């Protein structure tokens, strides 16, 4: 059980800064997910915590001890690799017990721990098999078992599900969550998949270009993104952005998208945005579920507009519709019975209670 | 839509096949074609390997003048009456086993060093380290002969500078054996190096990282990861080298000609000595045939479980 603290952590490759001085505090027993596009520095950060990558600057603390110069084996961590990294010439049992055998644990203790981990992961029947005789999902479980038997202070996961097919990924995601509920160990998990991040994490760390964009619970990130990057990265399909400007009409405030289209804001939003000057370059951000079909009884703050649909994607319980708004590609989420057809018109409504305004220059959510 | 497709297929006349003759069918088979394509190589092996093998079997059963059939007389003569035979068995085994062990060990160590050189400079080093292996051994052995020269050789000259020697490199049986092995190791280690290097490169880095986290020391990583992962390559390379080294001819021929006192003869050089230089071709053929059972045992022993442990990754 341990806290992990990153202080001004930097990683340089030759002249390129891959991680640019990040600060992060991970609390005991917390499940933290580092998420971001490829090359954002999330895996490098994890590997620095593991001790597999040298630290170019800053500090890493595990339980208040600086571990910058501590080799991986003495950091009391366990890691699950993307390609599992199981030893191919050893059986599942030997793979899981390798670390304990090296540390000269008594045989009875090793048997007990391996048995317990195998029970948690439901791989008891596989213990005598070699990795090549296992499926992808089973290998993944063994890799997790190898981490669990060590009973480490910190679990590190490096994109553990990205080699699995979509269905198995969902299943293993749930497994990982269950395991964390059983074995409450501080966990750092790296993924590029925002759905994994949202579903698994106590807190999500969104990284981009070697810096942390935002840290928060999945709900915070979804509803209150701090930057355009986070707003676009979290959520699927991602948030729509359309250039706009603000207009005052008497005591009301409107976002004008084009000469034809302008939406009046509900009061609480108007109060929030009225201090903004009208001439700044702004983006209106709306998630697909806030662009719906027009219904009989709309909430206050929902404003109607006409859309000329390009493509529709029926998903069963909902239909995604794609259309253009003043040149910007938009995606809306409508009722499957709303009569949305490819190339047809649709009466839609924008829920401005959930709108975001973004400074187009700085990318900050206002 | 469905109707149209049905109509179309009905319009196409069915292809009518003529019944083929049995000969045409025989030549049409994939296995026959494969055999025909491999035939030139089979013929070449037949002429260059199988025929000489049986011919030497035949020769070994003749008398010295090659006029009479003598059965196994030559073999029993070697086994029970010729003392030099057992010296050759001993020195061949000693030569092959010790040379292969040193070649494998040096190759393994050097492969690790080369593997750890950054990719940029690695080509250069690989090329330089392969030089001993690409020079024709008869030529490089000649160079070693000069190095070993007891009066004018560079080795003794260097040793004399630090007050050692002179050493009778090829003049005394013990040293001569050492010198022959040394030259063979120098010549053969690069082969092991390049094979082991290729094998090392195929071990995923993630395994070493996993071992780092599991708490393995460098030695434990070699013991529990590198060696098991390289097991097959080590077995095949060792077997191959054992056969080639056991059957070595040129190094001994150039360096010591089997001397002093026949102490450095190997099967091949001794067979040459008896068969060609002393003119007893049947006895020479028998000597060379003694290599077959010895090498066959080595092959079985080493290849025993390669299939079982095949590609485990």
XYZ file of C-alpha atoms in Angstrom:
679
model
C 0.000 0.000 0.000
C 1.594 3.242 -1.025
C 1.278 6.778 -2.327
C 3.101 7.674 -5.509
C 4.197 11.245 -6.092
C 5.682 12.739 -9.256
C 7.461 16.065 -8.866
C 8.442 18.103 -11.930
C 9.147 14.841 -13.747
C 11.105 15.286 -16.987
C 12.227 12.803 -19.640
C 14.583 13.822 -22.422
C 15.403 11.698 -25.472
C 18.475 13.358 -26.990
C 17.136 16.883 -27.493
C 13.444 16.003 -27.431
C 11.494 16.473 -24.245
C 9.025 13.587 -24.047
C 7.739 14.403 -20.573
C 7.812 18.059 -19.648
C 7.891 18.435 -15.903
C 4.679 16.850 -14.680
C 3.365 16.892 -11.109
C 0.984 14.237 -9.874
C -0.069 12.788 -6.545
C -1.514 9.305 -6.502
C -3.122 8.357 -3.239
C -2.926 4.995 -1.495
C -5.271 2.368 -3.042
C -6.250 4.749 -5.816
C -6.759 3.598 -9.417
C -5.298 6.284 -11.654
C -5.406 6.069 -15.432
C -2.993 7.995 -17.634
C -4.683 8.553 -20.964
C -3.732 10.405 -24.111
C -2.886 9.960 -27.788
C 0.259 8.094 -28.886
C 3.428 9.966 -28.113
C 1.929 12.014 -25.290
C 4.417 10.639 -22.752
C 2.051 8.434 -20.763
C 3.960 5.186 -21.276
C 7.266 6.917 -20.656
C 5.900 8.256 -17.384
C 4.789 4.780 -16.348
C 8.142 3.285 -17.291
C 9.884 5.922 -15.218
C 7.730 4.959 -12.241
C 8.694 1.325 -12.898
C 12.371 2.228 -13.117
C 12.726 0.899 -16.660
C 13.451 4.367 -17.985
C 15.973 6.782 -16.528
C 14.616 10.020 -15.104
C 16.057 13.135 -16.746
C 14.758 15.563 -14.139
C 12.426 15.852 -11.164
C 11.592 13.197 -8.621
C 9.467 10.105 -8.150
C 8.458 9.226 -4.601
C 6.901 5.972 -3.478
C 5.703 6.266 0.118
C 7.711 9.476 0.635
C 10.964 7.807 -0.437
C 12.676 9.236 -3.495
C 13.191 6.264 -5.805
C 14.951 7.996 -8.712
C 18.055 5.841 -8.351
C 16.408 2.719 -6.971
C 16.488 -0.208 -9.434
C 13.122 -1.682 -10.488
C 13.484 -4.791 -8.351
C 13.826 -2.721 -5.173
C 10.855 -0.453 -5.837
C 8.337 -3.098 -4.811
C 6.195 -2.640 -7.912
C 4.647 -5.078 -10.347
C 3.948 -4.389 -13.974
C 1.640 -5.849 -16.595
C 2.994 -5.331 -20.099
C 1.122 -4.687 -23.323
C 2.417 -7.895 -24.948
C 2.172 -9.753 -21.611
C 5.945 -10.501 -21.536
C 5.381 -13.994 -20.169
C 8.463 -16.210 -20.111
C 7.708 -18.613 -22.991
C 9.767 -21.508 -21.640
C 8.088 -21.532 -18.239
C 4.697 -22.883 -17.232
C 2.029 -20.543 -15.913
C 2.929 -21.576 -12.383
C 6.631 -20.917 -12.987
C 5.832 -17.599 -14.630
C 3.775 -16.456 -11.676
C 6.210 -17.687 -9.047
C 9.401 -16.499 -10.771
C 9.727 -13.304 -8.754
C 9.031 -15.080 -5.473
C 11.513 -17.848 -6.276
C 14.194 -15.275 -6.993
C 13.480 -13.684 -3.635
C 13.831 -17.145 -2.043
C 10.355 -17.330 -0.566
C 9.554 -20.622 1.197
C 7.870 -23.158 -1.100
C 4.689 -23.309 0.963
C 4.286 -19.539 0.805
C 4.824 -19.523 -2.976
C 2.235 -22.285 -3.451
C -0.234 -20.412 -1.268
C 0.167 -17.110 -3.082
C 0.055 -18.614 -6.571
C -3.000 -20.664 -5.627
C -4.753 -17.606 -4.256
C -3.978 -15.457 -7.294
C -5.007 -18.257 -9.639
C -8.297 -18.520 -7.775
C -8.961 -14.782 -8.034
C -8.210 -14.840 -11.761
C -9.869 -18.183 -12.429
C -6.797 -19.773 -14.008
C -6.274 -22.665 -11.602
C -6.617 -25.271 -14.370
C -4.014 -23.505 -16.519
C -1.142 -23.570 -14.021
C 0.796 -26.363 -15.734
C 0.420 -24.993 -19.263
C 2.975 -23.026 -21.219
C 2.030 -19.551 -22.499
C 1.823 -20.696 -26.122
C -1.067 -22.970 -25.150
C -3.089 -20.029 -23.819
C -5.458 -17.611 -25.515
C -4.860 -13.867 -25.423
C -7.259 -13.345 -22.548
C -5.727 -16.175 -20.540
C -2.221 -14.802 -21.090
C -3.441 -11.457 -19.861
C -4.765 -13.079 -16.694
C -1.459 -14.853 -16.127
C 0.376 -11.563 -16.542
C -1.928 -10.073 -13.917
C -1.408 -13.121 -11.717
C 2.324 -12.644 -11.894
C 1.794 -9.118 -10.610
C -0.656 -10.083 -7.880
C 1.469 -12.841 -6.267
C 4.206 -10.324 -5.591
C 1.795 -8.363 -3.387
C 3.544 -5.133 -4.413
C 3.063 -1.583 -3.221
C 2.052 -0.405 -6.682
C 0.567 -2.066 -9.772
C 1.546 -0.664 -13.129
C -0.423 -1.513 -16.281
C 0.978 -0.551 -19.688
C -1.897 -0.712 -22.211
C -2.721 -4.244 -21.071
C -5.825 -4.683 -23.202
C -4.730 -3.286 -26.539
C -3.749 -6.707 -27.944
C -7.177 -8.198 -27.279
C -10.210 -8.159 -29.529
C -13.037 -5.749 -28.768
C -15.286 -8.202 -26.952
C -12.540 -9.645 -24.777
C -11.359 -6.155 -23.983
C -14.685 -5.270 -22.412
C -14.641 -8.510 -20.440
C -11.060 -8.052 -19.190
C -11.826 -4.439 -18.281
C -14.441 -5.701 -15.868
C -12.008 -8.349 -14.588
C -9.389 -5.719 -13.871
C -11.923 -3.654 -11.989
C -12.983 -6.678 -9.941
C -9.375 -7.536 -9.156
C -8.757 -4.012 -7.975
C -11.791 -4.224 -5.724
C -10.436 -7.473 -4.225
C -6.749 -6.566 -4.034
C -6.866 -2.904 -3.184
C -3.437 -1.815 -4.342
C -2.402 1.560 -5.683
C -2.655 1.237 -9.456
C -1.328 3.293 -12.341
C -2.829 2.290 -15.667
C -1.832 3.587 -19.077
C -4.150 3.483 -22.073
C -4.973 5.450 -25.199
C -8.585 4.325 -24.984
C -10.699 6.943 -23.248
C -13.479 4.418 -22.588
C -11.070 2.239 -20.588
C -9.957 5.328 -18.745
C -13.508 6.416 -17.924
C -14.700 2.982 -16.844
C -11.730 1.944 -14.714
C -10.366 5.042 -13.083
C -10.941 6.656 -9.747
C -9.131 9.581 -11.320
C -8.115 10.125 -14.923
C -4.972 12.002 -15.957
C -5.273 13.322 -19.497
C -1.869 13.870 -21.073
C -0.971 15.598 -24.315
C 2.410 16.522 -25.725
C 4.296 15.598 -22.548
C 2.165 17.670 -20.186
C -0.883 16.955 -18.072
C -3.948 18.638 -19.532
C -6.281 17.833 -16.671
C -6.669 15.521 -13.698
C -10.070 14.597 -12.363
C -12.728 11.976 -11.844
C -14.254 10.630 -15.055
C -17.416 12.677 -14.432
C -15.464 15.904 -13.857
C -13.535 15.448 -17.080
C -16.670 14.683 -19.014
C -18.781 17.531 -17.729
C -16.183 20.160 -16.920
C -13.265 19.780 -19.296
C -10.692 22.490 -18.773
C -9.291 22.552 -22.300
C -10.499 21.911 -25.806
C -8.171 18.899 -25.982
C -9.798 17.224 -22.980
C -13.274 18.124 -24.234
C -12.519 16.489 -27.577
C -10.588 13.500 -26.204
C -13.070 12.363 -23.577
C -16.413 11.108 -24.862
C -17.327 9.118 -27.936
C -18.353 10.337 -30.465
C -16.386 13.361 -29.427
C -17.648 16.855 -28.686
C -18.682 19.092 -31.606
C -16.934 22.407 -32.049
C -18.259 25.223 -34.192
C -16.849 28.759 -34.490
C -19.157 31.399 -33.013
C -19.313 34.874 -31.485
C -21.344 36.416 -28.675
C -24.135 38.937 -29.223
C -26.111 40.943 -26.688
C -29.784 41.530 -27.336
C -31.318 43.739 -24.608
C -30.658 41.676 -21.462
C -30.255 38.426 -23.355
C -27.040 36.836 -24.659
C -26.837 34.816 -27.868
C -24.167 32.744 -29.621
C -24.148 33.620 -33.281
C -22.844 30.872 -35.540
C -23.713 32.372 -38.895
C -25.935 35.094 -40.252
C -28.845 32.671 -40.173
C -28.147 30.698 -37.029
C -28.008 32.181 -33.525
C -28.942 30.540 -30.230
C -30.148 32.426 -27.173
C -28.500 31.217 -24.007
C -30.347 30.162 -20.876
C -29.971 32.546 -17.950
C -27.336 30.781 -15.906
C -25.075 30.459 -18.953
C -25.686 34.074 -19.918
C -24.682 35.148 -16.426
C -21.497 33.135 -16.734
C -20.468 34.414 -20.155
C -21.727 38.015 -20.098
C -18.342 39.384 -19.033
C -16.719 38.058 -22.199
C -16.109 40.621 -24.878
C -17.930 40.015 -28.141
C -14.996 40.152 -30.515
C -12.848 37.226 -29.297
C -12.519 34.124 -31.455
C -14.754 31.545 -29.776
C -15.801 27.948 -30.286
C -19.136 26.564 -29.202
C -18.717 23.049 -27.803
C -21.706 20.698 -27.656
C -21.651 16.947 -27.057
C -23.671 14.769 -29.480
C -26.243 13.949 -26.802
C -26.975 17.663 -26.502
C -27.913 17.880 -30.182
C -31.151 15.894 -30.250
C -34.315 15.643 -32.275
C -36.952 18.276 -31.550
C -39.544 16.950 -29.126
C -42.942 18.198 -27.920
C -41.821 19.248 -24.474
C -38.325 20.542 -24.533
C -36.539 21.757 -21.389
C -35.886 25.499 -21.113
C -32.530 26.233 -22.685
C -33.096 23.886 -25.614
C -33.287 25.834 -28.832
C -34.619 24.423 -32.116
C -32.828 24.467 -35.469
C -33.121 22.754 -38.846
C -30.438 20.350 -39.951
C -29.790 18.866 -43.358
C -28.483 15.391 -42.537
C -25.608 13.857 -44.501
C -25.283 10.427 -42.930
C -27.146 8.579 -40.202
C -25.799 5.718 -38.100
C -28.536 3.677 -36.417
C -27.021 2.070 -33.299
C -30.218 0.431 -32.081
C -31.080 2.326 -28.934
C -30.062 5.610 -30.551
C -29.128 6.990 -33.928
C -26.135 9.200 -34.638
C -26.766 11.843 -37.257
C -24.063 13.765 -39.078
C -24.630 17.189 -40.579
C -22.887 20.475 -41.218
C -23.386 23.668 -39.251
C -21.817 26.687 -40.886
C -19.206 24.436 -42.482
C -18.286 22.543 -39.306
C -18.910 18.779 -39.115
C -21.410 18.009 -36.374
C -22.695 14.836 -34.809
C -26.006 14.563 -32.991
C -27.689 11.756 -31.076
C -31.365 11.333 -31.813
C -34.195 8.984 -30.979
C -34.273 6.067 -33.459
C -37.926 6.882 -34.125
C -37.262 10.537 -34.924
C -37.383 9.855 -38.655
C -33.754 10.655 -39.416
C -32.840 9.633 -42.968
C -29.585 9.854 -44.946
C -29.704 13.127 -46.834
C -33.025 14.174 -45.294
C -33.955 17.228 -43.225
C -34.534 16.965 -39.475
C -35.907 19.336 -36.873
C -33.331 19.291 -34.108
C -32.672 21.041 -30.794
C -29.442 22.180 -29.144
C -29.343 21.865 -25.346
C -27.486 25.020 -24.378
C -27.685 24.160 -20.668
C -24.714 21.910 -21.421
C -22.829 24.145 -23.797
C -19.151 25.010 -23.482
C -17.420 28.095 -24.803
C -13.811 27.730 -25.755
C -11.238 30.384 -26.532
C -10.130 29.386 -30.026
C -6.667 30.879 -29.508
C -5.687 29.400 -26.136
C -7.855 26.291 -26.320
C -9.071 26.949 -22.780
C -12.654 26.294 -21.815
C -14.118 29.577 -20.571
C -32.007 -10.324 -58.985
C -31.948 -13.992 -58.047
C -33.550 -14.984 -61.319
C -31.002 -13.115 -63.291
C -28.078 -14.842 -61.595
C -29.660 -18.234 -62.134
C -30.253 -17.428 -65.794
C -26.667 -16.296 -66.256
C -25.113 -19.407 -64.804
C -27.374 -21.593 -66.929
C -26.145 -19.777 -70.033
C -22.482 -20.659 -69.349
C -21.739 -24.109 -70.852
C -20.342 -26.569 -68.359
C -16.690 -27.233 -68.806
C -16.266 -30.741 -70.069
C -13.064 -32.475 -68.924
C -11.491 -35.176 -70.995
C -10.445 -38.196 -68.954
C -6.658 -37.993 -68.556
C -4.285 -40.850 -69.245
C -2.555 -42.392 -66.182
C 0.811 -40.956 -67.265
C -0.624 -37.457 -67.639
C -2.204 -37.830 -64.231
C 1.104 -38.963 -62.736
C 2.926 -35.934 -64.112
C 0.089 -33.652 -63.068
C 0.414 -34.520 -59.399
C 1.905 -31.894 -57.133
C 4.184 -34.433 -55.458
C 5.621 -35.485 -58.815
C 6.272 -31.911 -59.831
C 7.963 -31.257 -56.498
C 10.147 -34.320 -56.971
C 11.117 -33.311 -60.495
C 12.084 -29.847 -59.337
C 14.239 -31.270 -56.557
C 15.809 -33.837 -58.873
C 18.883 -31.823 -59.952
C 19.859 -31.360 -56.315
C 19.159 -35.008 -55.521
C 21.415 -36.033 -58.411
C 24.130 -33.657 -57.251
C 23.984 -35.057 -53.709
C 23.963 -38.560 -55.151
C 27.097 -37.941 -57.170
C 29.002 -35.951 -54.590
C 27.881 -37.531 -51.305
C 26.135 -40.860 -51.601
C 28.358 -42.416 -54.242
C 31.632 -41.496 -52.475
C 30.193 -42.707 -49.160
C 29.404 -46.128 -50.542
C 32.629 -46.189 -52.516
C 34.658 -45.583 -49.380
C 32.673 -48.336 -47.632
C 33.692 -50.604 -50.473
C 37.325 -49.452 -50.351
C 37.515 -50.075 -46.635
C 36.846 -53.746 -47.169
C 39.815 -54.275 -49.525
C 43.475 -55.165 -48.906
C 46.276 -52.634 -49.263
C 46.794 -53.301 -52.976
C 43.037 -53.189 -53.489
C 42.942 -56.622 -55.076
C 41.157 -58.753 -52.469
C 38.056 -58.500 -50.380
C 39.014 -58.642 -46.706
C 35.736 -57.888 -44.921
C 36.231 -56.086 -41.604
C 39.950 -56.801 -41.372
C 40.940 -53.145 -41.725
C 38.593 -52.085 -38.936
C 39.712 -54.786 -36.522
C 43.346 -54.004 -37.332
C 42.779 -50.363 -36.379
C 40.819 -51.198 -33.235
C 43.056 -53.878 -31.809
C 46.500 -53.679 -33.359
C 47.252 -50.053 -34.198
C 48.041 -48.004 -31.057
C 48.177 -44.751 -33.004
C 44.444 -45.155 -33.727
C 43.541 -44.627 -30.092
C 45.832 -41.610 -29.896
C 43.922 -40.143 -32.845
C 40.557 -40.918 -31.213
C 41.728 -39.216 -28.045
C 43.193 -36.154 -29.705
C 40.231 -35.763 -32.090
C 37.773 -35.823 -29.205
C 39.905 -33.527 -27.090
C 40.340 -31.147 -30.011
C 36.660 -31.091 -31.008
C 35.167 -30.854 -27.531
C 37.529 -28.278 -26.093
C 37.533 -26.152 -29.249
C 33.727 -26.150 -29.428
C 33.395 -25.292 -25.735
C 35.768 -22.341 -26.078
C 34.210 -21.206 -29.343
C 30.739 -21.333 -27.823
C 31.817 -19.522 -24.672
C 33.767 -16.802 -26.456
C 31.018 -16.447 -29.068
C 28.414 -16.059 -26.317
C 30.388 -13.415 -24.429
C 31.314 -11.455 -27.553
C 27.731 -11.647 -28.840
C 26.590 -10.020 -25.596
C 29.129 -7.229 -25.963
C 28.165 -6.602 -29.589
C 24.473 -6.749 -28.690
C 25.004 -3.947 -26.189
C 26.855 -1.680 -28.637
C 24.492 1.066 -29.835
C 22.975 0.199 -33.228
C 25.002 2.865 -35.034
C 28.430 1.321 -34.447
C 27.282 -2.279 -34.380
C 27.644 -3.068 -38.089
C 31.277 -2.054 -38.039
C 32.078 -4.291 -35.084
C 30.120 -7.218 -36.476
C 32.045 -6.946 -39.723
C 35.430 -6.748 -38.031
C 34.696 -9.647 -35.707
C 33.699 -11.843 -38.638
C 37.051 -11.421 -40.411
C 38.701 -14.597 -38.967
C 35.787 -16.612 -40.250
C 35.834 -15.279 -43.805
C 39.584 -15.712 -44.424
C 40.306 -19.135 -45.987
C 41.593 -21.165 -43.034
C 44.608 -22.551 -44.893
C 45.821 -18.982 -45.408
C 45.144 -17.713 -41.933
C 46.755 -20.832 -40.482
C 49.872 -20.032 -42.458
C 49.944 -16.653 -40.741
C 49.570 -18.391 -37.387
C 52.424 -20.711 -38.335
C 54.687 -17.700 -38.640
C 53.391 -16.261 -35.394
C 54.150 -19.558 -33.656
C 57.680 -19.881 -35.066
C 59.914 -20.567 -32.083
C 62.868 -18.457 -33.246
C 61.355 -15.696 -35.332
C 57.658 -15.744 -34.372
C 55.953 -12.625 -33.026
C 54.493 -14.496 -30.065
C 57.791 -15.668 -28.642
C 59.402 -12.307 -29.414
C 56.649 -10.537 -27.422
C 56.902 -13.020 -24.562
C 60.673 -12.638 -24.464
C 60.176 -8.881 -23.941
C 58.403 -9.622 -20.670
C 60.841 -12.363 -19.731
C 58.801 -15.441 -20.605
C 59.574 -18.247 -22.966
C 60.581 -19.307 -25.465
C 57.556 -21.547 -25.809
C 57.699 -24.489 -28.237
C 54.269 -23.693 -29.702
C 54.250 -26.501 -32.218
C 57.327 -28.376 -31.164
C 56.049 -30.109 -28.044
C 52.912 -32.314 -28.007
C 51.028 -30.440 -25.234
C 51.722 -27.020 -26.696
C 51.038 -28.237 -30.209
C 47.582 -29.429 -29.165
C 47.006 -26.073 -27.474
C 48.096 -24.172 -30.599
C 45.883 -26.184 -32.917
C 42.892 -25.613 -30.642
C 43.719 -21.932 -30.309
C 43.747 -21.413 -34.077
C 40.505 -23.348 -34.472
C 38.851 -21.255 -31.743
C 40.109 -18.067 -33.368
C 38.702 -19.214 -36.677
C 35.358 -20.587 -35.445
C 34.288 -18.242 -32.619
C 32.903 -15.578 -35.023
C 30.411 -18.111 -36.360
C 29.092 -18.709 -32.862
C 29.108 -14.972 -32.244
C 26.948 -14.199 -35.259
C 24.504 -17.042 -34.558
C 24.154 -16.084 -30.900
C 23.823 -12.431 -31.795
C 20.898 -13.182 -34.104
C 19.343 -15.286 -31.387
C 19.889 -12.602 -28.738
C 18.178 -10.043 -30.927
C 15.102 -12.242 -31.138
C 14.587 -12.271 -27.364
C 11.977 -9.559 -26.666
C 13.235 -6.714 -24.471
C 10.017 -6.907 -22.485
C 11.125 -10.249 -21.040
C 14.217 -8.624 -19.560
C 12.121 -5.751 -18.283
C 9.709 -8.189 -16.674
C 12.695 -9.962 -15.127
C 14.077 -6.632 -13.891
C 10.808 -6.004 -12.104
C 10.702 -9.590 -10.828
C 14.057 -8.872 -9.219
C 16.489 -10.836 -11.378
C 20.206 -10.031 -11.305
C 22.184 -9.979 -14.567
C 23.303 -13.541 -14.001
C 19.771 -14.720 -13.234
C 18.569 -13.047 -16.428
C 21.153 -15.014 -18.430
C 20.425 -18.210 -16.520
C 16.609 -18.088 -16.606
C 15.831 -16.084 -19.739
C 18.674 -15.760 -22.239
C 19.913 -19.359 -22.109
C 16.491 -21.047 -22.247
C 15.413 -18.729 -25.073
C 18.623 -19.494 -27.016
C 18.527 -23.199 -26.233
C 17.710 -24.384 -29.733
C 20.243 -22.161 -31.441
C 22.906 -23.247 -28.955
C 22.103 -26.916 -29.598
C 22.121 -26.617 -33.372
C 25.217 -24.436 -33.515
C 27.093 -26.726 -31.133
C 26.206 -29.833 -33.108
C 27.080 -28.242 -36.388
C 30.370 -26.954 -35.073
C 31.180 -30.254 -33.370
C 30.842 -32.073 -36.681
C 32.859 -29.518 -38.625
C 35.539 -29.294 -35.947
C 35.786 -33.049 -35.536
C 36.278 -33.411 -39.277
C 38.780 -30.540 -39.414
C 41.662 -30.984 -41.761
C 43.339 -27.796 -42.918
C 44.493 -26.318 -39.604
C 46.344 -29.425 -38.439
C 47.621 -30.114 -41.939
C 49.185 -26.666 -42.261
C 50.244 -26.101 -38.664
C 51.691 -29.419 -37.414
C 51.098 -32.049 -40.108
C 49.970 -34.228 -37.234
C 53.234 -33.997 -35.338
C 55.058 -34.027 -33.116
C 54.976 -37.842 -32.862
C 51.485 -38.035 -34.417
C 50.135 -36.420 -31.245
C 48.006 -33.795 -32.978
C 46.526 -35.982 -35.727
C 42.767 -35.822 -36.201
C 40.743 -38.411 -38.061
C 40.849 -36.477 -41.309
C 44.572 -35.723 -41.257
C 45.440 -39.242 -40.164
C 43.262 -40.767 -42.865
C 45.058 -38.534 -45.359
C 48.432 -39.536 -43.920
C 47.709 -43.253 -44.127
C 45.636 -43.310 -47.294
C 47.429 -40.812 -49.533
C 50.904 -40.265 -48.131
C 51.548 -43.874 -47.095
C 49.575 -45.304 -49.981
C 47.207 -47.575 -47.998
C 43.924 -46.253 -49.358
C 41.644 -48.977 -47.858
C 43.049 -48.393 -44.352
C 42.677 -44.632 -44.796
C 39.043 -45.131 -45.842
C 38.427 -47.218 -42.731
C 39.883 -44.478 -40.541
C 37.581 -41.871 -42.035
C 34.557 -44.166 -41.664
C 35.135 -44.344 -37.920
C 33.968 -40.740 -37.732
C 30.422 -41.659 -38.747
C 29.249 -43.516 -35.595
C 30.946 -41.016 -33.294
C 29.255 -38.042 -34.979
C 25.918 -39.842 -35.227
C 25.884 -40.342 -31.458
C 26.629 -36.638 -30.966
C 23.824 -35.688 -33.371
C 21.234 -37.838 -31.630
C 22.317 -36.641 -28.215
C 22.091 -32.951 -29.036
C 19.037 -32.960 -31.280
C 17.115 -35.202 -28.877
C 14.556 -32.666 -27.749
C 14.774 -29.818 -30.201
C 11.423 -30.720 -31.719
C 9.817 -31.016 -28.327
C 11.036 -27.610 -27.299
C 10.443 -26.077 -30.745
C 9.093 -22.593 -31.049
C 7.682 -21.836 -27.632
C 7.038 -18.165 -28.131
